[in-house]
mmCIF file of C-alpha atoms and ligand atoms in Angstrom:
data_model
loop_
_atom_site.group_PDB
_atom_site.id
_atom_site.type_symbol
_atom_site.label_atom_id
_atom_site.label_comp_id
_atom_site.label_asym_id
_atom_site.label_seq_id
_atom_site.Cartn_x
_atom_site.Cartn_y
_atom_site.Cartn_z
ATOM 1 C CA MET A 24 97.991 94.971 132.538
ATOM 2 C CA GLU A 25 98.048 98.762 132.875
ATOM 3 C CA ILE A 26 99.036 100.347 129.581
ATOM 4 C CA GLY A 27 99.365 103.927 128.352
ATOM 5 C CA PHE A 28 98.487 104.543 124.693
ATOM 6 C CA ILE A 29 99.317 107.739 122.784
ATOM 7 C CA GLY A 30 98.180 108.295 119.173
ATOM 8 C CA LEU A 31 94.672 106.942 118.586
ATOM 9 C CA GLY A 32 94.535 107.291 114.791
ATOM 10 C CA ASN A 33 93.888 104.856 111.949
ATOM 11 C CA MET A 34 96.119 102.238 113.602
ATOM 12 C CA GLY A 35 96.266 103.334 117.247
ATOM 13 C CA GLY A 36 92.456 103.641 117.430
ATOM 14 C CA PRO A 37 91.628 100.001 116.705
ATOM 15 C CA MET A 38 94.753 98.669 118.446
ATOM 16 C CA SER A 39 93.910 100.478 121.703
ATOM 17 C CA ARG A 40 90.279 99.379 121.395
ATOM 18 C CA ARG A 41 91.415 95.754 121.124
ATOM 19 C CA LEU A 42 93.562 96.153 124.275
ATOM 20 C CA VAL A 43 90.556 97.445 126.244
ATOM 21 C CA GLU A 44 88.396 94.605 124.897
ATOM 22 C CA ALA A 45 91.089 92.099 125.944
ATOM 23 C CA GLY A 46 90.784 93.358 129.543
ATOM 24 C CA HIS A 47 93.803 95.688 129.797
ATOM 25 C CA GLN A 48 93.432 98.982 131.703
ATOM 26 C CA LEU A 49 94.248 101.828 129.333
ATOM 27 C CA THR A 50 95.247 105.437 129.943
ATOM 28 C CA VAL A 51 95.115 107.269 126.620
ATOM 29 C CA PHE A 52 96.132 110.564 125.027
ATOM 30 C CA ASP A 53 95.676 112.120 121.586
ATOM 31 C CA THR A 54 95.583 115.734 120.406
ATOM 32 C CA ARG A 55 92.143 115.014 118.836
ATOM 33 C CA PRO A 56 89.460 114.949 121.568
ATOM 34 C CA GLU A 57 87.095 112.869 119.395
ATOM 35 C CA ALA A 58 89.705 110.099 119.156
ATOM 36 C CA VAL A 59 90.095 110.101 122.954
ATOM 37 C CA GLU A 60 86.332 110.040 123.454
ATOM 38 C CA ARG A 61 85.964 106.868 121.388
ATOM 39 C CA LEU A 62 88.243 105.143 123.910
ATOM 40 C CA THR A 63 86.872 106.646 127.127
ATOM 41 C CA LYS A 64 83.390 105.503 126.022
ATOM 42 C CA ILE A 65 84.553 101.892 126.242
ATOM 43 C CA GLY A 66 86.343 102.258 129.577
ATOM 44 C CA ALA A 67 89.760 103.862 128.987
ATOM 45 C CA ARG A 68 90.927 106.735 131.175
ATOM 46 C CA ALA A 69 91.909 110.026 129.471
ATOM 47 C CA ALA A 70 95.226 111.690 130.329
ATOM 48 C CA LYS A 71 96.096 115.369 129.818
ATOM 49 C CA SER A 72 99.500 114.912 128.155
ATOM 50 C CA PRO A 73 102.128 112.277 127.327
ATOM 51 C CA ALA A 74 103.808 113.101 130.671
ATOM 52 C CA ASP A 75 100.486 112.535 132.440
ATOM 53 C CA VAL A 76 100.212 109.101 130.761
ATOM 54 C CA ALA A 77 103.761 108.322 131.894
ATOM 55 C CA ASN A 78 102.907 109.355 135.471
ATOM 56 C CA SER A 79 100.105 106.784 135.510
ATOM 57 C CA VAL A 80 101.597 103.582 134.065
ATOM 58 C CA GLU A 81 104.890 101.673 133.654
ATOM 59 C CA THR A 82 104.307 100.742 130.000
ATOM 60 C CA VAL A 83 103.539 103.435 127.415
ATOM 61 C CA MET A 84 102.745 102.607 123.779
ATOM 62 C CA THR A 85 102.730 105.148 120.931
ATOM 63 C CA SER A 86 101.414 105.108 117.347
ATOM 64 C CA LEU A 87 102.301 108.488 115.828
ATOM 65 C CA PRO A 88 102.420 109.913 112.298
ATOM 66 C CA SER A 89 105.882 111.506 111.982
ATOM 67 C CA LEU A 90 109.392 111.252 113.383
ATOM 68 C CA ASP A 91 109.267 114.806 114.766
ATOM 69 C CA ILE A 92 105.997 114.189 116.597
ATOM 70 C CA GLY A 93 107.303 110.860 117.909
ATOM 71 C CA LEU A 94 110.475 112.464 119.273
ATOM 72 C CA LYS A 95 108.529 115.323 120.862
ATOM 73 C CA VAL A 96 106.001 112.986 122.489
ATOM 74 C CA ALA A 97 108.783 110.733 123.833
ATOM 75 C CA THR A 98 111.422 113.255 124.883
ATOM 76 C CA GLY A 99 109.893 116.778 124.706
ATOM 77 C CA GLU A 100 108.770 119.310 127.342
ATOM 78 C CA ASP A 101 105.585 117.485 128.279
ATOM 79 C CA GLY A 102 106.810 114.145 126.966
ATOM 80 C CA ILE A 103 106.899 110.586 128.253
ATOM 81 C CA ILE A 104 110.401 111.189 129.608
ATOM 82 C CA ARG A 105 108.905 113.566 132.229
ATOM 83 C CA GLY A 106 106.716 110.836 133.717
ATOM 84 C CA ASN A 107 107.685 109.382 137.103
ATOM 85 C CA ARG A 108 106.194 105.891 136.728
ATOM 86 C CA VAL A 109 107.083 104.872 133.176
ATOM 87 C CA ARG A 110 109.705 102.124 132.701
ATOM 88 C CA ARG A 111 108.995 100.913 129.148
ATOM 89 C CA TYR A 112 108.345 102.918 125.986
ATOM 90 C CA VAL A 113 106.883 100.739 123.221
ATOM 91 C CA ASP A 114 106.857 102.522 119.861
ATOM 92 C CA LEU A 115 104.411 100.980 117.377
ATOM 93 C CA SER A 116 105.118 103.706 114.775
ATOM 94 C CA THR A 117 107.356 103.281 111.737
ATOM 95 C CA THR A 118 110.399 105.464 112.386
ATOM 96 C CA GLY A 119 113.396 103.671 110.858
ATOM 97 C CA SER A 120 116.332 102.556 112.973
ATOM 98 C CA ARG A 121 118.209 105.899 113.083
ATOM 99 C CA ALA A 122 115.368 107.652 114.914
ATOM 100 C CA ALA A 123 114.767 104.599 117.131
ATOM 101 C CA ILE A 124 118.408 104.516 118.257
ATOM 102 C CA LYS A 125 118.395 108.283 118.937
ATOM 103 C CA THR A 126 115.260 108.093 121.108
ATOM 104 C CA ALA A 127 116.443 104.938 122.894
ATOM 105 C CA ASP A 128 119.699 106.688 123.881
ATOM 106 C CA ILE A 129 117.878 109.728 125.294
ATOM 107 C CA LEU A 130 115.366 107.606 127.245
ATOM 108 C CA LYS A 131 118.081 105.288 128.584
ATOM 109 C CA GLU A 132 119.594 108.214 130.526
ATOM 110 C CA ARG A 133 116.332 108.343 132.518
ATOM 111 C CA GLY A 134 116.184 104.575 133.005
ATOM 112 C CA ILE A 135 113.385 104.069 130.432
ATOM 113 C CA VAL A 136 113.776 101.045 128.158
ATOM 114 C CA GLN A 137 112.716 101.475 124.550
ATOM 115 C CA ILE A 138 111.034 98.616 122.743
ATOM 116 C CA ASP A 139 110.640 99.079 118.987
ATOM 117 C CA CYS A 140 107.452 97.511 117.789
ATOM 118 C CA PRO A 141 106.394 98.559 114.274
ATOM 119 C CA VAL A 142 103.471 96.682 112.765
ATOM 120 C CA SER A 143 102.284 95.706 109.298
ATOM 121 C CA GLY A 144 98.910 94.681 107.970
ATOM 122 C CA GLY A 145 97.024 97.951 107.651
ATOM 123 C CA VAL A 146 93.871 99.232 109.300
ATOM 124 C CA ALA A 147 92.015 95.991 108.549
ATOM 125 C CA GLY A 148 94.748 94.029 110.358
ATOM 126 C CA ALA A 149 94.616 96.454 113.286
ATOM 127 C CA GLU A 150 90.829 96.012 113.518
ATOM 128 C CA LYS A 151 90.985 92.216 113.376
ATOM 129 C CA GLY A 152 94.173 91.622 115.381
ATOM 130 C CA THR A 153 95.988 90.050 112.445
ATOM 131 C CA LEU A 154 98.992 92.393 112.200
ATOM 132 C CA ALA A 155 102.597 91.286 111.825
ATOM 133 C CA VAL A 156 104.130 92.684 115.031
ATOM 134 C CA MET A 157 107.907 93.173 114.774
ATOM 135 C CA VAL A 158 109.600 93.718 118.099
ATOM 136 C CA SER A 159 113.152 94.452 119.218
ATOM 137 C CA GLY A 160 114.595 95.271 122.620
ATOM 138 C CA PRO A 161 115.958 93.447 125.694
ATOM 139 C CA LYS A 162 114.283 90.029 125.728
ATOM 140 C CA ASP A 163 113.504 90.132 129.460
ATOM 141 C CA GLU A 164 111.556 93.375 128.887
ATOM 142 C CA VAL A 165 109.808 92.121 125.729
ATOM 143 C CA ASP A 166 108.621 88.774 127.142
ATOM 144 C CA PRO A 167 106.234 90.208 129.780
ATOM 145 C CA LEU A 168 104.631 92.323 127.029
ATOM 146 C CA ARG A 169 103.792 89.372 124.805
ATOM 147 C CA PRO A 170 100.202 88.885 126.018
ATOM 148 C CA ALA A 171 99.465 92.540 125.165
ATOM 149 C CA LEU A 172 101.314 92.450 121.817
ATOM 150 C CA GLU A 173 99.532 89.230 120.823
ATOM 151 C CA VAL A 174 96.263 91.197 120.955
ATOM 152 C CA PHE A 175 97.551 93.008 117.822
ATOM 153 C CA GLY A 176 98.567 89.920 115.834
ATOM 154 C CA LYS A 177 101.514 87.598 115.285
ATOM 155 C CA VAL A 178 104.609 88.640 117.244
ATOM 156 C CA PHE A 179 108.081 88.313 115.693
ATOM 157 C CA TYR A 180 111.091 88.944 117.951
ATOM 158 C CA CYS A 181 113.690 90.588 115.687
ATOM 159 C CA GLY A 182 116.618 91.094 118.071
ATOM 160 C CA ASP A 183 117.829 92.857 121.193
ATOM 161 C CA LYS A 184 119.339 96.034 119.722
ATOM 162 C CA PRO A 185 117.373 99.278 119.281
ATOM 163 C CA GLY A 186 116.140 99.717 115.725
ATOM 164 C CA MET A 187 116.312 96.068 114.546
ATOM 165 C CA ALA A 188 112.520 95.757 114.272
ATOM 166 C CA GLN A 189 112.452 99.105 112.461
ATOM 167 C CA SER A 190 114.899 97.820 109.816
ATOM 168 C CA MET A 191 112.651 94.775 109.398
ATOM 169 C CA LYS A 192 109.610 97.007 108.960
ATOM 170 C CA LEU A 193 111.314 99.244 106.375
ATOM 171 C CA ALA A 194 112.256 96.194 104.277
ATOM 172 C CA ASN A 195 108.613 95.088 104.405
ATOM 173 C CA ASN A 196 107.201 98.502 103.518
ATOM 174 C CA PHE A 197 109.641 99.018 100.666
ATOM 175 C CA LEU A 198 108.263 95.805 99.167
ATOM 176 C CA SER A 199 104.699 96.990 99.764
ATOM 177 C CA ALA A 200 105.473 100.364 98.125
ATOM 178 C CA THR A 201 107.150 98.618 95.208
ATOM 179 C CA GLY A 202 104.220 96.230 94.752
ATOM 180 C CA MET A 203 101.805 99.147 94.580
ATOM 181 C CA ALA A 204 103.975 101.102 92.126
ATOM 182 C CA ALA A 205 104.773 98.143 89.868
ATOM 183 C CA SER A 206 101.182 96.807 89.922
ATOM 184 C CA SER A 207 99.876 100.237 88.892
ATOM 185 C CA GLU A 208 102.198 100.291 85.883
ATOM 186 C CA ALA A 209 101.456 96.648 84.964
ATOM 187 C CA ILE A 210 97.681 97.091 85.122
ATOM 188 C CA ALA A 211 97.855 100.422 83.264
ATOM 189 C CA MET A 212 99.694 98.662 80.447
ATOM 190 C CA GLY A 213 97.014 95.949 80.285
ATOM 191 C CA VAL A 214 94.125 98.425 80.344
ATOM 192 C CA LYS A 215 95.752 100.356 77.511
ATOM 193 C CA ALA A 216 95.932 97.057 75.608
ATOM 194 C CA GLY A 217 92.170 96.612 76.149
ATOM 195 C CA LEU A 218 92.158 94.246 79.143
ATOM 196 C CA ASP A 219 89.614 94.467 81.986
ATOM 197 C CA PRO A 220 91.480 95.477 85.195
ATOM 198 C CA ASN A 221 89.313 93.100 87.292
ATOM 199 C CA LEU A 222 90.269 90.215 85.072
ATOM 200 C CA MET A 223 93.899 91.286 85.296
ATOM 201 C CA CYS A 224 93.830 91.167 89.125
ATOM 202 C CA ASP A 225 92.107 87.757 89.055
ATOM 203 C CA VAL A 226 94.726 86.340 86.674
ATOM 204 C CA ILE A 227 97.679 87.896 88.525
ATOM 205 C CA ASN A 228 96.295 86.601 91.848
ATOM 206 C CA ALA A 229 96.110 83.083 90.418
ATOM 207 C CA GLY A 230 99.595 83.471 88.959
ATOM 208 C CA SER A 231 103.122 84.470 89.898
ATOM 209 C CA GLY A 232 102.643 88.261 89.936
ATOM 210 C CA MET A 233 100.400 88.199 93.018
ATOM 211 C CA ASN A 234 101.143 90.787 95.714
ATOM 212 C CA THR A 235 99.123 92.818 98.238
ATOM 213 C CA ALA A 236 98.397 95.546 95.666
ATOM 214 C CA THR A 237 96.625 93.055 93.390
ATOM 215 C CA THR A 238 95.003 91.003 96.173
ATOM 216 C CA GLN A 239 93.842 93.906 98.360
ATOM 217 C CA LYS A 240 94.698 97.483 97.393
ATOM 218 C CA PHE A 241 93.395 97.395 93.814
ATOM 219 C CA PRO A 242 90.218 95.383 94.501
ATOM 220 C CA ARG A 243 89.338 97.376 97.623
ATOM 221 C CA SER A 244 90.312 100.953 96.753
ATOM 222 C CA VAL A 245 91.536 101.491 93.160
ATOM 223 C CA LEU A 246 89.129 99.477 90.983
ATOM 224 C CA PRO A 247 86.001 100.836 92.770
ATOM 225 C CA GLY A 248 87.590 104.325 92.723
ATOM 226 C CA THR A 249 87.114 104.876 96.480
ATOM 227 C CA PHE A 250 90.800 105.474 97.335
ATOM 228 C CA ASP A 251 90.063 104.952 101.032
ATOM 229 C CA TYR A 252 92.465 102.191 102.062
ATOM 230 C CA GLY A 253 93.391 104.017 105.307
ATOM 231 C CA PHE A 254 97.130 104.562 104.942
ATOM 232 C CA GLY A 255 98.139 108.156 104.266
ATOM 233 C CA MET A 256 100.264 109.067 101.232
ATOM 234 C CA ALA A 257 102.641 111.065 103.477
ATOM 235 C CA LEU A 258 103.148 107.982 105.681
ATOM 236 C CA MET A 259 104.012 105.756 102.717
ATOM 237 C CA VAL A 260 106.452 108.326 101.328
ATOM 238 C CA LYS A 261 107.983 108.665 104.830
ATOM 239 C CA ASP A 262 108.634 104.919 104.855
ATOM 240 C CA VAL A 263 110.138 104.867 101.342
ATOM 241 C CA ARG A 264 112.449 107.786 102.231
ATOM 242 C CA LEU A 265 113.479 106.003 105.441
ATOM 243 C CA PHE A 266 114.250 102.832 103.475
ATOM 244 C CA LEU A 267 116.359 104.763 100.948
ATOM 245 C CA ALA A 268 118.313 106.476 103.751
ATOM 246 C CA GLU A 269 118.847 103.270 105.693
ATOM 247 C CA ALA A 270 119.864 101.228 102.632
ATOM 248 C CA ALA A 271 122.304 104.011 101.654
ATOM 249 C CA ASP A 272 123.754 103.960 105.203
ATOM 250 C CA TYR A 273 124.460 100.253 104.789
ATOM 251 C CA GLY A 274 125.858 100.665 101.237
ATOM 252 C CA ILE A 275 123.123 98.502 99.677
ATOM 253 C CA PRO A 276 122.426 98.955 95.916
ATOM 254 C CA ILE A 277 119.156 100.911 95.622
ATOM 255 C CA GLU A 278 118.459 101.189 91.885
ATOM 256 C CA VAL A 279 114.931 99.780 92.162
ATOM 257 C CA ALA A 280 114.235 101.727 95.362
ATOM 258 C CA GLN A 281 115.304 105.001 93.754
ATOM 259 C CA ALA A 282 112.933 104.495 90.821
ATOM 260 C CA VAL A 283 110.105 103.492 93.159
ATOM 261 C CA GLY A 284 110.848 106.468 95.416
ATOM 262 C CA LYS A 285 110.659 108.869 92.457
ATOM 263 C CA LEU A 286 107.146 107.698 91.556
ATOM 264 C CA TRP A 287 105.961 108.003 95.175
ATOM 265 C CA GLU A 288 107.390 111.545 95.439
ATOM 266 C CA LYS A 289 105.522 112.450 92.238
ATOM 267 C CA ALA A 290 102.279 111.019 93.630
ATOM 268 C CA LEU A 291 102.745 112.956 96.896
ATOM 269 C CA ALA A 292 103.339 116.198 94.966
ATOM 270 C CA GLU A 293 100.206 115.571 92.873
ATOM 271 C CA HIS A 294 97.782 114.429 95.575
ATOM 272 C CA GLY A 295 99.087 115.952 98.821
ATOM 273 C CA ASP A 296 99.855 114.732 102.349
ATOM 274 C CA ASN A 297 96.285 113.865 103.229
ATOM 275 C CA SER A 298 95.541 111.709 100.214
ATOM 276 C CA ASP A 299 95.307 107.934 100.553
ATOM 277 C CA PHE A 300 98.415 106.077 99.380
ATOM 278 C CA THR A 301 96.371 104.129 96.802
ATOM 279 C CA GLU A 302 96.051 107.431 94.881
ATOM 280 C CA LEU A 303 99.472 106.664 93.450
ATOM 281 C CA ALA A 304 97.448 104.697 90.868
ATOM 282 C CA LYS A 305 95.924 108.014 89.712
ATOM 283 C CA THR A 306 99.404 109.373 88.975
ATOM 284 C CA VAL A 307 100.093 106.369 86.745
ATOM 285 C CA GLU A 308 96.645 106.714 85.147
ATOM 286 C CA LYS A 309 97.354 110.347 84.317
ATOM 287 C CA GLY A 310 100.634 109.460 82.634
ATOM 288 C CA ALA A 311 99.035 106.578 80.731
ATOM 289 C CA GLY A 312 95.872 108.479 79.757
ATOM 290 C CA ILE A 313 93.551 105.721 81.058
ATOM 291 C CA GLN A 314 91.560 104.819 84.181
ATOM 292 C CA MET A 315 91.838 101.500 86.001
ATOM 293 C CA ARG A 316 88.244 101.235 87.246
ATOM 294 C CA SER A 317 86.036 98.231 87.727
ATOM 295 C CA LEU A 318 83.790 97.396 84.788
ATOM 296 C CA LYS A 319 81.603 95.349 87.161
ATOM 297 C CA LYS A 320 78.301 96.974 88.176
ATOM 298 C CA ALA A 321 78.158 97.584 91.977
HETATM 299 P P1 NAD B 23 97.186 108.605 111.838
HETATM 300 O O1 NAD B 23 97.622 109.924 111.309
HETATM 301 O O2 NAD B 23 95.887 108.022 111.434
HETATM 302 O O3 NAD B 23 97.201 108.643 113.455
HETATM 303 C C1 NAD B 23 98.110 109.369 114.217
HETATM 304 C C2 NAD B 23 97.415 109.828 115.497
HETATM 305 O O4 NAD B 23 98.359 110.579 116.272
HETATM 306 C C3 NAD B 23 96.227 110.774 115.238
HETATM 307 O O5 NAD B 23 95.102 110.349 115.981
HETATM 308 C C4 NAD B 23 96.731 112.133 115.709
HETATM 309 O O6 NAD B 23 95.695 112.954 116.214
HETATM 310 C C5 NAD B 23 97.698 111.711 116.810
HETATM 311 N N1 NAD B 23 98.680 112.739 117.123
HETATM 312 C C6 NAD B 23 99.323 113.591 116.296
HETATM 313 N N2 NAD B 23 100.163 114.384 116.986
HETATM 314 C C7 NAD B 23 100.048 114.016 118.288
HETATM 315 C C8 NAD B 23 100.660 114.457 119.492
HETATM 316 N N3 NAD B 23 101.575 115.437 119.509
HETATM 317 N N4 NAD B 23 100.303 113.870 120.656
HETATM 318 C C9 NAD B 23 99.380 112.873 120.658
HETATM 319 N N5 NAD B 23 98.759 112.403 119.556
HETATM 320 C C10 NAD B 23 99.087 112.975 118.392
HETATM 321 O O7 NAD B 23 98.392 107.607 111.507
HETATM 322 P P2 NAD B 23 98.317 106.004 111.421
HETATM 323 O O8 NAD B 23 97.950 105.609 110.042
HETATM 324 O O9 NAD B 23 97.551 105.475 112.574
HETATM 325 O O10 NAD B 23 99.874 105.656 111.574
HETATM 326 C C11 NAD B 23 100.545 105.706 112.829
HETATM 327 C C12 NAD B 23 101.904 105.010 112.656
HETATM 328 O O11 NAD B 23 101.691 103.647 112.266
HETATM 329 C C13 NAD B 23 102.801 105.632 111.576
HETATM 330 O O12 NAD B 23 104.132 105.550 111.975
HETATM 331 C C14 NAD B 23 102.557 104.749 110.373
HETATM 332 O O13 NAD B 23 103.649 104.768 109.477
HETATM 333 C C15 NAD B 23 102.385 103.400 111.043
HETATM 334 N N6 NAD B 23 101.575 102.417 110.268
HETATM 335 C C16 NAD B 23 100.409 102.788 109.659
HETATM 336 C C17 NAD B 23 99.683 101.816 108.940
HETATM 337 C C18 NAD B 23 98.370 102.149 108.247
HETATM 338 O O14 NAD B 23 97.925 101.328 107.430
HETATM 339 N N7 NAD B 23 97.739 103.273 108.516
HETATM 340 C C19 NAD B 23 100.140 100.500 108.881
HETATM 341 C C20 NAD B 23 101.309 100.155 109.559
HETATM 342 C C21 NAD B 23 102.024 101.133 110.244
#
């Protein structure tokens, strides 16, 4: 099918590549020319703006880094809303349900249907097509998209109202953020007690404490000290803030989330927007006065 794709970054890059490789015809846009070039080299067509993408195709996908950028790309001056061919706007970004509902309402006035489609599984999942793909929107609009969405991974239909898939995604990412924060504190305690952090991950992964921080994030990026997992610190903090706001809207107790959020804010202040989210471990290391590095020789 003909698909527009805007935002060719850590996630959008491999996801759009997989669509081209699966035989879809892509029209792409990104503010970074080098990201666009990677796609045109394999057969995608480059557009000049989001509006230009939306003039070329009926279905436009986006994978963008912030709520402001997402809103501007969808509804701004040169945005998707200005396109004369677009009928479906599929947002793969994590925005939370408030922003999703706001954008859906604006686009609806122009007859554009919004389909929320946040994903989970990281850059590795985007590369391999093993993401969890959470989708919400009118079922008759979602069903024809399935073959394209299945290129990204396993598709879960979350409901017909705008924002439902975003609420699902925030619940997931809060757990991911909590796993990373709690695992950092647990492993720091063990290292201080003299335990090898590799051994700790092996034991935890064979036991009941296992989570994606101990199975993937620590072994891949913290223990070797590379801190290159591919998910930006600012993006993780965005998701934790969105969860806190959404849970507060619904009157859900957020004692754990508030404590987790505080640690992530501290890590963001220490390491900056462009750091990798696994650098939260460094914040815990600093407080504990230890390092959680692999004792194994490379
Ligand atoms: P990223 O920063 O790597 O990529 C964003 C891309 O958008 C970049 O290529 C950037 O040049 C482009 N961009 C910025 N402003 C633009 C504009 N005005 N017009 C067009 N393009 C523009 O971010 P990412 O890690 O790929 O994340 C994208 C979304 O996916 C975010 O909502 C994030 O929360 C979500 N997400 C990320 C991961 C991950 O592991 N990285 C996992 C799941 C979900």
